[in-house]
Structure formats: C-alpha cells, structure tokens
Coordinates of C-alpha atoms in Angstrom, one line a residue:
S98 CA -9.2 -73.3 41.0
R99 CA -8.6 -76.6 39.3
N100 CA -10.5 -75.6 36.1
V101 CA -8.3 -72.5 35.8
G102 CA -5.2 -74.6 36.1
R103 CA -6.5 -77.0 33.4
L104 CA -7.3 -74.1 31.1
M105 CA -3.8 -72.7 31.6
E106 CA -2.3 -76.2 30.8
M107 CA -4.3 -76.3 27.6
V108 CA -3.1 -72.9 26.5
R109 CA 0.5 -73.9 27.2
D110 CA 0.0 -77.1 25.3
L111 CA -1.3 -75.1 22.3
L112 CA 1.7 -72.8 22.4
D113 CA 4.0 -75.8 22.7
L114 CA 2.3 -77.5 19.7
S115 CA 2.8 -74.3 17.7
S116 CA 6.5 -74.2 18.6
I117 CA 6.9 -77.9 17.7
E118 CA 5.2 -77.4 14.3
N119 CA 7.4 -74.4 13.6
E120 CA 10.5 -76.4 14.8
Q121 CA 11.8 -73.2 16.4
D122 CA 12.0 -74.4 20.0
A123 CA 15.0 -76.4 21.2
E124 CA 13.2 -77.0 24.5
F125 CA 11.6 -80.0 23.0
A126 CA 14.7 -82.0 22.7
K127 CA 14.3 -85.7 23.6
S128 CA 16.6 -87.5 26.0
Q129 CA 16.8 -90.7 27.9
V130 CA 14.3 -90.7 30.7
S131 CA 14.3 -93.2 33.6
T132 CA 10.9 -94.8 33.8
R133 CA 11.2 -95.5 37.5
E134 CA 12.3 -92.0 38.5
L135 CA 9.6 -90.4 36.4
T136 CA 6.8 -92.7 37.6
E137 CA 7.8 -92.4 41.2
R138 CA 7.9 -88.6 40.9
V139 CA 4.4 -88.5 39.4
I140 CA 2.9 -91.0 41.9
S141 CA 4.4 -89.1 44.8
H142 CA 3.0 -85.8 43.5
L143 CA -0.5 -87.3 42.9
E144 CA -0.5 -88.9 46.4
R145 CA 0.2 -85.5 48.0
M146 CA -2.6 -83.9 46.0
R147 CA -5.3 -86.5 46.6
S148 CA -7.6 -85.8 49.5
D149 CA -9.1 -89.3 49.5
R150 CA -7.0 -92.4 49.8
R151 CA -9.4 -94.9 48.4
H152 CA -7.2 -95.9 45.5
E153 CA -3.6 -97.3 45.6
I154 CA -1.3 -96.5 42.7
S155 CA 1.4 -99.1 41.9
A156 CA 3.7 -99.5 39.0
E157 CA 5.6 -102.2 37.1
Y158 CA 8.5 -101.3 34.9
G159 CA 9.0 -103.0 31.5
A160 CA 11.8 -100.7 30.4
S161 CA 14.4 -99.0 32.6
A162 CA 14.5 -95.9 30.3
V163 CA 12.8 -94.5 27.3
Y164 CA 13.8 -91.8 24.7
A165 CA 11.3 -88.9 25.1
H166 CA 10.8 -85.3 26.1
P167 CA 10.9 -85.6 29.9
S168 CA 8.4 -83.0 31.0
R169 CA 5.9 -83.9 28.2
L170 CA 6.1 -87.6 29.3
E171 CA 5.5 -86.6 32.9
Q172 CA 2.5 -84.6 31.8
V173 CA 1.1 -87.5 29.9
L174 CA 1.5 -89.9 32.8
T175 CA 0.0 -87.4 35.2
N176 CA -3.0 -86.9 32.9
L177 CA -3.5 -90.6 32.7
L178 CA -3.4 -91.2 36.4
E179 CA -5.5 -88.2 37.5

C-alpha cells in the first residue's frame, strides 16, 4: 500500500542520514545532474502513476545542470510534485 511505501522511504531516509552524518558512505557523492533529464524522468514517472489527469505538470529550466546527489534530488522533486 502507499502508506507502507512511504514508511519504507522514511526508514531508508533515516538510514541515509545516519550514513551521511558518519561520513562512511561514498554513495552520497555529488555530481553534475541535468535538470532537464531529471525533471522529465520525474514527471514521466508521476504521470504514469496518476489515476486522474486533472492537473498538468510543466517545467521551465533556469539552469541546465546542478551539482547534487542525483537520487536524492530526484526524491526531493518527486516529493514536491506528489
């Protein structure tokens, strides 16, 4: 169910936070991320998941790329748009 999925995400986030604080996990390396690619991937995923099509999602790009952790940035964008 959706609630179980969210709970699992929260547990993973807490484990990730612990790893970051301990600086023991190289998985959190930042890199250059294409804002267009990331945004289009998130929008595509959300559109497939939505049962109602009452809202349209569109994006404008102020920067072509940002320096960030790719999967964390994707998670933040997904959370904002859900």
